Structures are given as structure tokens and as C-alpha cells.
mmCIF file of C-alpha atoms in Angstrom:
data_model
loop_
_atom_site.group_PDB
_atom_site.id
_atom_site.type_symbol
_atom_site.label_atom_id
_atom_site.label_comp_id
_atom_site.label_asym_id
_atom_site.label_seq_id
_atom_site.Cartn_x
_atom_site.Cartn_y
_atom_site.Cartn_z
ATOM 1 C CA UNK K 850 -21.766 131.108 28.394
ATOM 2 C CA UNK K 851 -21.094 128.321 30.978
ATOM 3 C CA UNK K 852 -20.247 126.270 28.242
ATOM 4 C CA UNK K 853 -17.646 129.026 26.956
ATOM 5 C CA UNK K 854 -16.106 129.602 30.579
ATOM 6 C CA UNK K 855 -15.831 125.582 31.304
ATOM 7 C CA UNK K 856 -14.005 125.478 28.083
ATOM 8 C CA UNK K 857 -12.054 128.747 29.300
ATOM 9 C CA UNK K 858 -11.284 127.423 33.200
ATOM 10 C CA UNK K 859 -10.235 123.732 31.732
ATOM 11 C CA UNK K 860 -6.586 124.894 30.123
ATOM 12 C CA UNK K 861 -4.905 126.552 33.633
ATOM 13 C CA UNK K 862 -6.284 123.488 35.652
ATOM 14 C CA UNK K 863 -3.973 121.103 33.238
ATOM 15 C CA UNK K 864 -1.179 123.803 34.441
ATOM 16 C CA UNK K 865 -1.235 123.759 37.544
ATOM 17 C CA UNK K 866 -1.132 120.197 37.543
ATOM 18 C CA UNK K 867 1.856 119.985 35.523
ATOM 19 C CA UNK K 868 3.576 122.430 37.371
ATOM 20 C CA UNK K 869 2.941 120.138 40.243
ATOM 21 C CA UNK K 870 4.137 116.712 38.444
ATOM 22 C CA UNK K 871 7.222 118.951 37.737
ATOM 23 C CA UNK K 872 7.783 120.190 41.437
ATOM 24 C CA UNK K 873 7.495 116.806 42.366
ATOM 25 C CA UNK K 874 10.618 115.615 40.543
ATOM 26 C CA UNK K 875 11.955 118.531 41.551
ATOM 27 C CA UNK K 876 11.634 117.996 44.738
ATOM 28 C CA UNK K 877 12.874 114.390 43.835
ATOM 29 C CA UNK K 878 16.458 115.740 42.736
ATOM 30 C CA UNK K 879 16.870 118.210 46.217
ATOM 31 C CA UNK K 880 16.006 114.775 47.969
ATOM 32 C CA UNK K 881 18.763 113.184 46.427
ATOM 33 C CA UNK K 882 21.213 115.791 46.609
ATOM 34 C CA UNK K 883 19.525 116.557 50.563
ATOM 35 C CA UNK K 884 20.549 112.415 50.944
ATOM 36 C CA UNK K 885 23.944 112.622 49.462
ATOM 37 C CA UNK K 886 24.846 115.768 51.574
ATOM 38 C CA UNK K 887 23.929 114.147 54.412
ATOM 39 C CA UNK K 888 25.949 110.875 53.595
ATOM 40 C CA UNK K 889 29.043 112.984 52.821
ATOM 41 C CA UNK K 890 28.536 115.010 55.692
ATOM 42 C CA UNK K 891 28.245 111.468 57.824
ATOM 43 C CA UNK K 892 31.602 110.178 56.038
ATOM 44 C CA UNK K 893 32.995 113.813 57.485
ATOM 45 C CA UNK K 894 32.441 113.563 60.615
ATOM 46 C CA UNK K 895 33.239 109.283 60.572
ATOM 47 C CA UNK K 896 36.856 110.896 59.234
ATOM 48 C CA UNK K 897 36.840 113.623 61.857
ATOM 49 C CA UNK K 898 36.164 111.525 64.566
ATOM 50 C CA UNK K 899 38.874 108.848 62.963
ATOM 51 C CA UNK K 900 41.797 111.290 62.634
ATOM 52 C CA UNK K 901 40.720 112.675 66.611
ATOM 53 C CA UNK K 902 40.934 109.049 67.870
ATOM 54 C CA UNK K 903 44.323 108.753 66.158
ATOM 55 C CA UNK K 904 45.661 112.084 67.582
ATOM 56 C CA UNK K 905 44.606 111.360 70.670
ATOM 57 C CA UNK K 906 46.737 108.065 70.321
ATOM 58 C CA UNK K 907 49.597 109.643 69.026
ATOM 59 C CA UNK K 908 49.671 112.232 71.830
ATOM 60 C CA UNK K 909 49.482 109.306 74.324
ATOM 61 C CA UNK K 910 52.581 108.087 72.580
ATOM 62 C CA UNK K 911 54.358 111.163 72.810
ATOM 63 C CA UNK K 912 53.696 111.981 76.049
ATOM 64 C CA UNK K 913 54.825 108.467 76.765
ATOM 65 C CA UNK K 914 57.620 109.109 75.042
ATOM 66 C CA UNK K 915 58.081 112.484 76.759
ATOM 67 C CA UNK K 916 58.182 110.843 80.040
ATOM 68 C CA UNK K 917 60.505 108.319 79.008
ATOM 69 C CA UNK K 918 62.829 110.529 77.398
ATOM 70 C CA UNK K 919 62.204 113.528 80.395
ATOM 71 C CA UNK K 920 63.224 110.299 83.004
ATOM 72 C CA UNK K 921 66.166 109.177 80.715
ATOM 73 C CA UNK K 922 67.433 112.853 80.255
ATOM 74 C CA UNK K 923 67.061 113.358 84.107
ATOM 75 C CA UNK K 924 68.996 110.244 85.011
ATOM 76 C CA UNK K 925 71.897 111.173 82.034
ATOM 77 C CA UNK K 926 72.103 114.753 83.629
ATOM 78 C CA UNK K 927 72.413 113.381 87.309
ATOM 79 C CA UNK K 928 75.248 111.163 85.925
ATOM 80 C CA UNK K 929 76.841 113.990 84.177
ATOM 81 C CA UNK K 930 76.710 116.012 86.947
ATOM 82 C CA UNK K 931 77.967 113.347 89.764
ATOM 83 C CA UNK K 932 80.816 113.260 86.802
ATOM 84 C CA UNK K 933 82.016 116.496 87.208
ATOM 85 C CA UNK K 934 81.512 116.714 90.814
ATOM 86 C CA UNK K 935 83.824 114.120 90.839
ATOM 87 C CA UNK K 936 86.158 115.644 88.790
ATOM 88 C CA UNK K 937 85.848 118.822 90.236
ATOM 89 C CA UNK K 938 86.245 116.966 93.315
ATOM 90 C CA UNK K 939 89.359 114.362 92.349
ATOM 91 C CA UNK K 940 91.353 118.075 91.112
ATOM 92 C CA UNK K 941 91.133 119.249 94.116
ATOM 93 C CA UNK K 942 92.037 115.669 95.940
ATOM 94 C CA UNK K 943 95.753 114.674 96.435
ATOM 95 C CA UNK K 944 96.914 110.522 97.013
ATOM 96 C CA UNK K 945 99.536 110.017 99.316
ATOM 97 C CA UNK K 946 101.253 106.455 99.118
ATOM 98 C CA UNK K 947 104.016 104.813 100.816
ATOM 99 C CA UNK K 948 102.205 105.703 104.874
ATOM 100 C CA UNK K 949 103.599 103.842 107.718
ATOM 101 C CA UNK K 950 100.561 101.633 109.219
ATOM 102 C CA UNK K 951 100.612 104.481 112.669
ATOM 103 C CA UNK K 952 100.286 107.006 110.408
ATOM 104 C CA UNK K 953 97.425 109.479 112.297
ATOM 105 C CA UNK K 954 95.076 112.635 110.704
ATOM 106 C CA UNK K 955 96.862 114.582 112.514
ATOM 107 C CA UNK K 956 100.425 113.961 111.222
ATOM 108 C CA UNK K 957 99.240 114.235 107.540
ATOM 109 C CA UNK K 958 97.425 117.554 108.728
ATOM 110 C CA UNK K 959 101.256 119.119 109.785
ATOM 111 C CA UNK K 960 102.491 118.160 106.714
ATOM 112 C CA UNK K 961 99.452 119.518 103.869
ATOM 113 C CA UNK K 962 98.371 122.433 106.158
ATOM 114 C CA UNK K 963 100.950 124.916 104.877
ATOM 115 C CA UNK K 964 99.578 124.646 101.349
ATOM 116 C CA UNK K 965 96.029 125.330 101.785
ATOM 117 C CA UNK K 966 92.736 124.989 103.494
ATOM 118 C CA UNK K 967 91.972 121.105 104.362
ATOM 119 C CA UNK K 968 88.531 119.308 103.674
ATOM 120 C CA UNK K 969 89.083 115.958 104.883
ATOM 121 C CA UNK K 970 91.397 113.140 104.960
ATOM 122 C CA UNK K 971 90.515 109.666 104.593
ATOM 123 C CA UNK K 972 92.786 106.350 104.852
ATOM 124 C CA UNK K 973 92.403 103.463 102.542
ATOM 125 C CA UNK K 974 93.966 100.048 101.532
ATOM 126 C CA UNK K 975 93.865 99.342 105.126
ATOM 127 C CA UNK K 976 93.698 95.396 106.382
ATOM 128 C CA UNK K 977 91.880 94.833 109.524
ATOM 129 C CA UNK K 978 92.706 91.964 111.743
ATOM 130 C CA UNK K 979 89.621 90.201 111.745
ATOM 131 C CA UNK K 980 87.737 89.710 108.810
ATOM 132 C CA UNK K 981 84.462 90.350 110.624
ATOM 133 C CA UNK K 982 85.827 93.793 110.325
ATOM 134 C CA UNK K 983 85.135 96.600 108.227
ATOM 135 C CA UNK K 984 87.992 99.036 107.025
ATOM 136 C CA UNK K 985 86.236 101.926 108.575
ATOM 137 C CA UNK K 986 85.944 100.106 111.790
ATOM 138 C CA UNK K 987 89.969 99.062 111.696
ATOM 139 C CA UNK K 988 91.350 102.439 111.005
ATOM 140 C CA UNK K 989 88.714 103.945 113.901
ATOM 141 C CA UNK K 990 89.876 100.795 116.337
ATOM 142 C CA UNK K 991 93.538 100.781 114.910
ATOM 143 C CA UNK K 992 93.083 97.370 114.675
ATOM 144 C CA UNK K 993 95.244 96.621 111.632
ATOM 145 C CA UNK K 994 96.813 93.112 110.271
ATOM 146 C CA UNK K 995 100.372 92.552 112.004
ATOM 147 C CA UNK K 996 101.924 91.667 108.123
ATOM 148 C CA UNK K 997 100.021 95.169 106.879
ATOM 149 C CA UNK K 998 103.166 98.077 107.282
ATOM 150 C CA UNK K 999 101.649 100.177 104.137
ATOM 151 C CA UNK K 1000 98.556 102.285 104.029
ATOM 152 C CA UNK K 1001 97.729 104.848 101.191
ATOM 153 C CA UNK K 1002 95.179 108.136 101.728
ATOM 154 C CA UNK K 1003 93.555 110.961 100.188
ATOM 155 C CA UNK K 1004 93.690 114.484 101.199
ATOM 156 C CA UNK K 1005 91.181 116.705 100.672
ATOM 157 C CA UNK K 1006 91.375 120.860 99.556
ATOM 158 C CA UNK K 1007 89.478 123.467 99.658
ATOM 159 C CA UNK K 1008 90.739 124.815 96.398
ATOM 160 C CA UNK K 1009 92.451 122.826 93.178
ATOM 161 C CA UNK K 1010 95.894 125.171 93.248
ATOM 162 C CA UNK K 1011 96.215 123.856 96.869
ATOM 163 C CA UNK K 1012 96.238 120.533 95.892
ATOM 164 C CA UNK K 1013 98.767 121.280 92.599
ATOM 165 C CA UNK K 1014 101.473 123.219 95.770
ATOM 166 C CA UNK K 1015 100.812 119.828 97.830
ATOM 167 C CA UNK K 1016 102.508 117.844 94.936
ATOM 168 C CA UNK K 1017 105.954 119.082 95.975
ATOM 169 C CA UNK K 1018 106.231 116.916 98.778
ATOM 170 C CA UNK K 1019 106.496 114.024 96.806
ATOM 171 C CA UNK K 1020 109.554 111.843 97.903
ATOM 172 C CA UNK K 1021 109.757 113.179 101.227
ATOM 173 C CA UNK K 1022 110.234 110.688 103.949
ATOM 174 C CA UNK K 1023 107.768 111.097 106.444
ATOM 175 C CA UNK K 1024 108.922 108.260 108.606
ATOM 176 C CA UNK K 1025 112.349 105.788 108.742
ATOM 177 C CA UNK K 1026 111.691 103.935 105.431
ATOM 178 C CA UNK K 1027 109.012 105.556 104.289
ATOM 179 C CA UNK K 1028 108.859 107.722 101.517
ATOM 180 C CA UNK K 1029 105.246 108.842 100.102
ATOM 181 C CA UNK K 1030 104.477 109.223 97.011
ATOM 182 C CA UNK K 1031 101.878 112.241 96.169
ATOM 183 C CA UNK K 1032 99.780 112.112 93.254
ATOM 184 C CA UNK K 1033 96.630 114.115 91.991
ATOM 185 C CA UNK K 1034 93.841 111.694 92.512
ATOM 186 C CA UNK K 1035 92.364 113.114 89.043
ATOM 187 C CA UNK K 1036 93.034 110.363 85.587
ATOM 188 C CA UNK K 1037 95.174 112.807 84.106
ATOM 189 C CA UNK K 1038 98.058 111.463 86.728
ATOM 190 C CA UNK K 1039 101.668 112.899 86.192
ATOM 191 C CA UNK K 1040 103.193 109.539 85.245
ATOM 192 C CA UNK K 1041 104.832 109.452 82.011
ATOM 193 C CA UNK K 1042 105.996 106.075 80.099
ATOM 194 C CA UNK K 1043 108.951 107.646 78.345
ATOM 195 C CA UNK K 1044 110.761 108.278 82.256
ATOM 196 C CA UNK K 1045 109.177 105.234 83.550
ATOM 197 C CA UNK K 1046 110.353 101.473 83.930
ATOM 198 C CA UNK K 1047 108.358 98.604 84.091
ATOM 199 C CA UNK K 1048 109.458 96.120 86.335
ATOM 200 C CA UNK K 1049 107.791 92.087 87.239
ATOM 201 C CA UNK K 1050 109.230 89.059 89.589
ATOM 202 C CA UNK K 1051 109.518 90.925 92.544
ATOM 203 C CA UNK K 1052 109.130 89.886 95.960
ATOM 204 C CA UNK K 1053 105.552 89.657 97.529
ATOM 205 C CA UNK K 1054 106.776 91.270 100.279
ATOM 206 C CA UNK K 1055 108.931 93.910 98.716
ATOM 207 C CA UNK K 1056 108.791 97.637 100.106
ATOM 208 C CA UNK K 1057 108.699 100.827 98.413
ATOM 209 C CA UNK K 1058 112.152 101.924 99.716
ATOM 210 C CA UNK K 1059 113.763 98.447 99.127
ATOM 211 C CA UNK K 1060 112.999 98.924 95.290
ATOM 212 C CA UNK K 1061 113.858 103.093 95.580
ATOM 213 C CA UNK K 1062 117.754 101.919 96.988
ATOM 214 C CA UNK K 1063 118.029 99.539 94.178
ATOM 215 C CA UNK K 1064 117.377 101.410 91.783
ATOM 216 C CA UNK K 1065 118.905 104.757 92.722
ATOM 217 C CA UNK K 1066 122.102 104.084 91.629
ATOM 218 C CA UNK K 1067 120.687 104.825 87.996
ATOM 219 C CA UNK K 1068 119.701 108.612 89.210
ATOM 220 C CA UNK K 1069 117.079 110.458 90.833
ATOM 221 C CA UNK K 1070 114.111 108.658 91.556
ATOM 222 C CA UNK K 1071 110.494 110.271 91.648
ATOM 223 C CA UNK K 1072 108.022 108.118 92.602
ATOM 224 C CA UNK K 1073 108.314 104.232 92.828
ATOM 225 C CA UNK K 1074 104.548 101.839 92.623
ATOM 226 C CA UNK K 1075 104.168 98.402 93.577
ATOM 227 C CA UNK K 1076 100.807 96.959 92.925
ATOM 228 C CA UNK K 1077 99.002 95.370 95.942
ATOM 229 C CA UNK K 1078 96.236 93.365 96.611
ATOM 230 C CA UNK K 1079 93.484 95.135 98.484
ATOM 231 C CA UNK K 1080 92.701 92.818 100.946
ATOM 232 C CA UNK K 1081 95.911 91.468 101.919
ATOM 233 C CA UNK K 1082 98.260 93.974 100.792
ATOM 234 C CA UNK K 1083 100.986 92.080 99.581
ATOM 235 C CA UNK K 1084 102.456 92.584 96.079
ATOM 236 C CA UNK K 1085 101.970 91.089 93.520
ATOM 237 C CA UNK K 1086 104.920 90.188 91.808
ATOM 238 C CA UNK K 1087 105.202 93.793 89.468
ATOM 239 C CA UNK K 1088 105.720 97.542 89.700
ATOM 240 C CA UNK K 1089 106.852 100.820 88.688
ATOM 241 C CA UNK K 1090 109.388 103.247 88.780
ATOM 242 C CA UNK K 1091 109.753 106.875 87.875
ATOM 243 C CA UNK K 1092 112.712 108.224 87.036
ATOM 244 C CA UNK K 1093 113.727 112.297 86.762
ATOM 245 C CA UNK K 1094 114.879 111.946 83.171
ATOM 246 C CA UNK K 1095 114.989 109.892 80.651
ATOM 247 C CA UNK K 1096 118.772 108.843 81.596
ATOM 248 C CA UNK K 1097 117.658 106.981 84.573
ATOM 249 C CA UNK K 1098 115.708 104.327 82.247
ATOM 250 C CA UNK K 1099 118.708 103.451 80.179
ATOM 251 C CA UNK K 1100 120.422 102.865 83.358
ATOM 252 C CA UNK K 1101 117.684 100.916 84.850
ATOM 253 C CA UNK K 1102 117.398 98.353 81.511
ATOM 254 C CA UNK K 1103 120.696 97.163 82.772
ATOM 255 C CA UNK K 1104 119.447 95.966 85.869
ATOM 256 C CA UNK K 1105 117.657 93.922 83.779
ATOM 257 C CA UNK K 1106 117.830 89.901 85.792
ATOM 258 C CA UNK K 1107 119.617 91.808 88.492
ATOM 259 C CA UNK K 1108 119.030 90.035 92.208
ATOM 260 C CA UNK K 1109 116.464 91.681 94.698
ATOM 261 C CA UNK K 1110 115.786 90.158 97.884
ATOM 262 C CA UNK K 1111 116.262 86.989 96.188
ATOM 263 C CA UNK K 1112 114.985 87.255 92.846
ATOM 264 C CA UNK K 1113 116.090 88.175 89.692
ATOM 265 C CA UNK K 1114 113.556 91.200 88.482
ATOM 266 C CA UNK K 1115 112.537 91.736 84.900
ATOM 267 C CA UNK K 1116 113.127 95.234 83.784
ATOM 268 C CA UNK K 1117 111.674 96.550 80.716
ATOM 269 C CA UNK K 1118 110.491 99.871 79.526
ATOM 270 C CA UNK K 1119 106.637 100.959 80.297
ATOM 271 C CA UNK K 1120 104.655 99.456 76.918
ATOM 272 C CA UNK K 1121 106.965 96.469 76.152
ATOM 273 C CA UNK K 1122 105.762 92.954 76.149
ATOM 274 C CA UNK K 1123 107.606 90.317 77.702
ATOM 275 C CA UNK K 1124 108.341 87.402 75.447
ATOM 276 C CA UNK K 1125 109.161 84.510 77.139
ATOM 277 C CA UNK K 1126 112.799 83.373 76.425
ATOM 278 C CA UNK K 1127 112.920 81.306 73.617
ATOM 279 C CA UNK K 1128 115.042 78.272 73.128
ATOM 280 C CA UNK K 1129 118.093 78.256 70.534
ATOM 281 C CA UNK K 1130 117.638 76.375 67.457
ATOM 282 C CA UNK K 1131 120.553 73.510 68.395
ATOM 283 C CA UNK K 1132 118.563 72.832 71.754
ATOM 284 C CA UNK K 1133 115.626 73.229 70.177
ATOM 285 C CA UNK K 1134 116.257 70.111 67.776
ATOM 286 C CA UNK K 1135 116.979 66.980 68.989
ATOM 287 C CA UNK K 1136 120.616 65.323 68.552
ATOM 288 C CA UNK K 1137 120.778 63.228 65.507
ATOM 289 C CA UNK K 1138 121.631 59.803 67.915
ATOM 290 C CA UNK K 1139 118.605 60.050 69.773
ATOM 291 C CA UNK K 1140 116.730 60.331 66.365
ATOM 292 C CA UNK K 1141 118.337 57.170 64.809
ATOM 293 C CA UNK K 1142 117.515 55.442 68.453
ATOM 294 C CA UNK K 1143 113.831 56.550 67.838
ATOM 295 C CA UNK K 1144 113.803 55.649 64.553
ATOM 296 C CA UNK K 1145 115.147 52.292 65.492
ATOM 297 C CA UNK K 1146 112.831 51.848 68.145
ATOM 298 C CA UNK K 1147 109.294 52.253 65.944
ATOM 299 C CA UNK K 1148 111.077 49.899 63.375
ATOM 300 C CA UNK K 1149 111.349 47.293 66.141
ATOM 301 C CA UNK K 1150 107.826 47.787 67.230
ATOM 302 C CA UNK K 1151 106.681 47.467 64.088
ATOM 303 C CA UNK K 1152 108.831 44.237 63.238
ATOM 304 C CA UNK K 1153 107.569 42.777 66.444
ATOM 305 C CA UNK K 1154 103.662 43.699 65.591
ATOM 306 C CA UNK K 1155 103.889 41.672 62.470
ATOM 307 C CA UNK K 1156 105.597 38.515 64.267
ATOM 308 C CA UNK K 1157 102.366 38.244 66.013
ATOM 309 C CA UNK K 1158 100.666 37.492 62.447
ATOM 310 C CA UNK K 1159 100.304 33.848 61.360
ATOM 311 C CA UNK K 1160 103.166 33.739 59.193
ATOM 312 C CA UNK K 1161 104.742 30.524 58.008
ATOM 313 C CA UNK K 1162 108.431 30.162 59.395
ATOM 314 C CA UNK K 1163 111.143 30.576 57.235
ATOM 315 C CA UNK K 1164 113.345 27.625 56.054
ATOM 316 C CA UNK K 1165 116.541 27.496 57.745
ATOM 317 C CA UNK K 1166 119.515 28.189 55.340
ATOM 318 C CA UNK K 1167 121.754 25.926 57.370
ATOM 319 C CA UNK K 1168 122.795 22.478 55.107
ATOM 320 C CA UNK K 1169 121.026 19.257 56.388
ATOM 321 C CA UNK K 1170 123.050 16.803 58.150
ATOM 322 C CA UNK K 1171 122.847 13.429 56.783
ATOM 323 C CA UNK K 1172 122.096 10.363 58.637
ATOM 324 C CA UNK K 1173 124.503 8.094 60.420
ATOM 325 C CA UNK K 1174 123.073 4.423 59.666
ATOM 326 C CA UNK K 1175 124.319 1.502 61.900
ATOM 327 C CA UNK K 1176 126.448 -1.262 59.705
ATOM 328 C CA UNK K 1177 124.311 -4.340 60.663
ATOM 329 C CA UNK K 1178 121.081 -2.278 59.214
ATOM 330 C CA UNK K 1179 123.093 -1.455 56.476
ATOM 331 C CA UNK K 1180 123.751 -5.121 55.577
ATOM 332 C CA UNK K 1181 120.093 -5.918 56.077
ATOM 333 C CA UNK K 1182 118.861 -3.559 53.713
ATOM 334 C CA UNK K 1183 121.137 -5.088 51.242
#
């Protein structure tokens, strides 16, 4: 009997001992795929902690960006809107040119106030007589160059049709010899090419009125420019006129080297270049003596180079005289 039950307990022993050999490599493959898990969960979160760093980076960058942009849109939106403040503004502003040098707020005041509500008026192109001076300080002092006699200004209104109604006192004269030209201060100025005349050699001293009388004989003039210097104010040398209709310019070309104050103006129409005159073709050429003296004359140098050479003189062509002999030598030799 306790041979028969050692016999019978041996067989599940050698079980349970294989069972446990084959939990161990068992156990050996969950280790493994425990370890690889953990390795790919490792490489996860290396990724996840990669892509954070980069989106942390590339939200620096935008918000870099954001602020560059935010400061570059605020700056472009200032300027835009100083822009059309300042057209808004230059609508509603009126130039008056052509002033007498005394010309006072209050006398432009009398003359715009029946058209509208006034802002402010302010003088330029003013020349002070010291050039420690400002402008400001010269039209507050009235302390103005002796040569200055023309001053220009802008007139403010309250409301842009104002300013349009203000344009019809263009060509009045305001003073003796002075007649002011009124403009809207805005680019999109009322001059027009096609009624215009461009004109150049004109005094530096020349007037508005002086160029007005010449050229009224060729009809009604609207507004006449001379281009000055701002800190002198003197001319300088060109201008414009502005005729009523398109009549007035084909009158005006034939003024063309007519004589003002001692000069003989160019007038052409607004657009044209000036060509310089240009000489005929028989002036241009040179007569056909003085080309045969030149012609002559580099011969002759060149003759006169070579003499200078070492160059054996020529024989003479001229037949050799022959010898007188004295008779007694004569007789000797016999």
C-alpha cells in the first residue's frame, strides 16, 4: 500500500512542476511585452513632450508675430487715418495767393465770412528780416523782408461747401495790384493743362499782375502762378497762366519771345518740352575755305615733323658752275 500510493502521488508532482516551467516562460513573454509597452509608452511621451516644446515655440513665434503685425497694423491705421483727416481737412481748406505783405486776419475774415463759418487762417511763404527769425515770429512781429511784397494763406471752414462758394472770389483784387488767386488746398486742384500756358525766362522779380496785363490782351485770365523760392521769395525764372477757354492759349503761343520787363519769355503749352534752338545745317558746317586752310595747316605740321628726322639733303637741281682758272696756272699746268 505505501508502495502503491508513492507510485500513485509521483505522476501530479511531475505536473505541477511542469505547469510551473510553463508559467515561467509565460511569465517570460508578459515580461517582454510588459518591457516593450513600457518602451513605446516612453517613446510616447519623448514625442508628446517633443511636439509640446515645438508648439510652445511656434506660439512664441506667432505671438511675436502678432505683436509685430498688431504694431505695424496700428502704425498703417494711424497713417491712414492722419490721411484722411488731412483730406477731410485740405476739402474744407481754401489757398489764397497773390496777398499784399500788410495783409491782416482780419481783412481776409471780411472777405470769406459771407460764405461760411471760419476755422482759422494762417499766413505762409512769409520772409522775416532776420534770419534768426522764425516765420511764426515775423508774421506775429510784422517783421517782414523789405524786397518780400507777396504772401500766400490758407483759410480754414467749418464745412467743405463753404470752402467750394469761397472759390468765386478768385481774381478779385483785394488791394492796388493785387489780385489773389483762390484755390482748394486739396490735390485735385482746378487747374487744367488744355486752358493753361506754360511760360519760363521771366524776371526774378516779376509780379502776378505784371504777367496778368501782359497777357490779357489774349482774353480772360483766371488765375496766373509764378513759382517762388520759399525763403527769399523771388521767382524763379517760370510760371503759369490760366486762361477762361481754350482761345486764350492760341493767343498766348504768339507771345511766344515777346519782351517782359526786359526779357523775352518762352511760351509754350502746359506738357511741352523745350528744345533748345538748334543750329541750321549751313551754320552748322563749316565753310569749305576754312576747311582747305585746316587741311593745309596739319599738312604743314606734318611736313615740318618729318624735317626734324635725319634725312640726307637733297641735291640741288641747279647746273654747276665751272671754274674760272687764272692764265699763268694754266700755262704751268701745261
Amino acid at each position: 500500500e505505501d508502495q502503491s500510493s508513492s507510485v500513485i502521488q509521483e505522476p501530479p508532482i511531475k505536473a505541477k512542476k511542469a505547469r510551473k516551467k510553463e508559467l515561467s516562460k509565460a511569465e517570460k513573454k508578459l515580461a517582454n511585452k510588459e518591457s516593450a509597452l513600457e518602451q513605446a509608452d516612453e517613446e510616447e511621451e519623448q514625442k508628446l513632450f517633443q511636439n509640446k516644446a515645438k508648439q510652445k515655440k511656434g506660439a512664441s513665434h506667432t505671438i511675436t508675430k502678432s505683436v509685430v503685425n498688431s504694431d505695424t497694423s496700428t502704425t498703417v491705421k494711424q497713417e491712414k487715418k492722419k490721411k484722411v483727416a488731412d483730406e477731410t481737412v485740405n476739402k474744407r481748406t481754401v489757398f489764397v495767393g497773390n496777398l499784399p505783405v500788410n495783409c491782416t486776419v482780419q481783412t481776409l475774415k471780411s472777405l470769406f465770412k459771407e460764405y461760411g463759418q471760419i476755422k482759422s487762417i494762417r499766413f505762409r511763404s512769409l520772409v522775416p528780416a532776420e534770419d534768426t527769425l522764425s516765420k511764426k515770429l515775423a508774421a506775429i512781429k510784422h517783421k517782414v523782408h523789405p524786397n518780400a511784397k507777396f504772401i500766400n494763406a490758407y483759410v480754414v471752414f467749418k464745412e467743405e461747401c463753404d470752402a467750394i462758394k469761397a472759390l468765386n472770389e478768385n481774381g478779385t483784387e483785394i488791394a492796388s495790384g493785387f489780385h489773389i488767386r483762390v484755390d482748394i488746398a486739396s490735390k485735385a486742384s482746378s487747374h487744367d493743362n488744355k486752358r493753361s500756358v506754360f511760360l519760363g525766362n521771366l524776371s526774378y522779380d516779376i509780379s502776378d499782375d505784371a504777367v496778368r496785363e501782359h497777357f490779357s490782351i489774349c482774353g480772360g485770365v483766371v488765375a496766373v502762378r509764378i513759382v517762388r523760392d520759399r525763403r527769399t521769395g523771388l521767382g524763379k525764372g517760370f510760371g503759369y497762366v490760366l486762361f477762361e477757354n481754350m482761345d486764350g492759349v492760341h493767343l498766348a503761343l504768339k507771345l511766344n519771345d515777346s519782351v517782359l520787363m526786359g526779357r523775352k519769355i518762352r511760351v509754350k503749352r502746359c506738357g511741352e518740352k523745350w528744345k533748345a534752338p538748334q543750329k541750321s545745317p549751313d551754320q552748322s558746317r563749316a565753310p569749305k575755305n576754312r576747311v582747305d586752310t585746316t587741311f593745309k595747316n596739319k599738312r604743314r605740321s606734318n611736313d615740318s615733323f618729318v624735317g626734324e628726322k635725319a634725312i640726307p639733303l637733297k641735291k640741288s637741281t641747279k647746273p654747276k658752275r665751272l671754274k674760272t682758272v687764272p692764265g699763268n696756272k694754266a700755262g704751268k699746268n701745261k
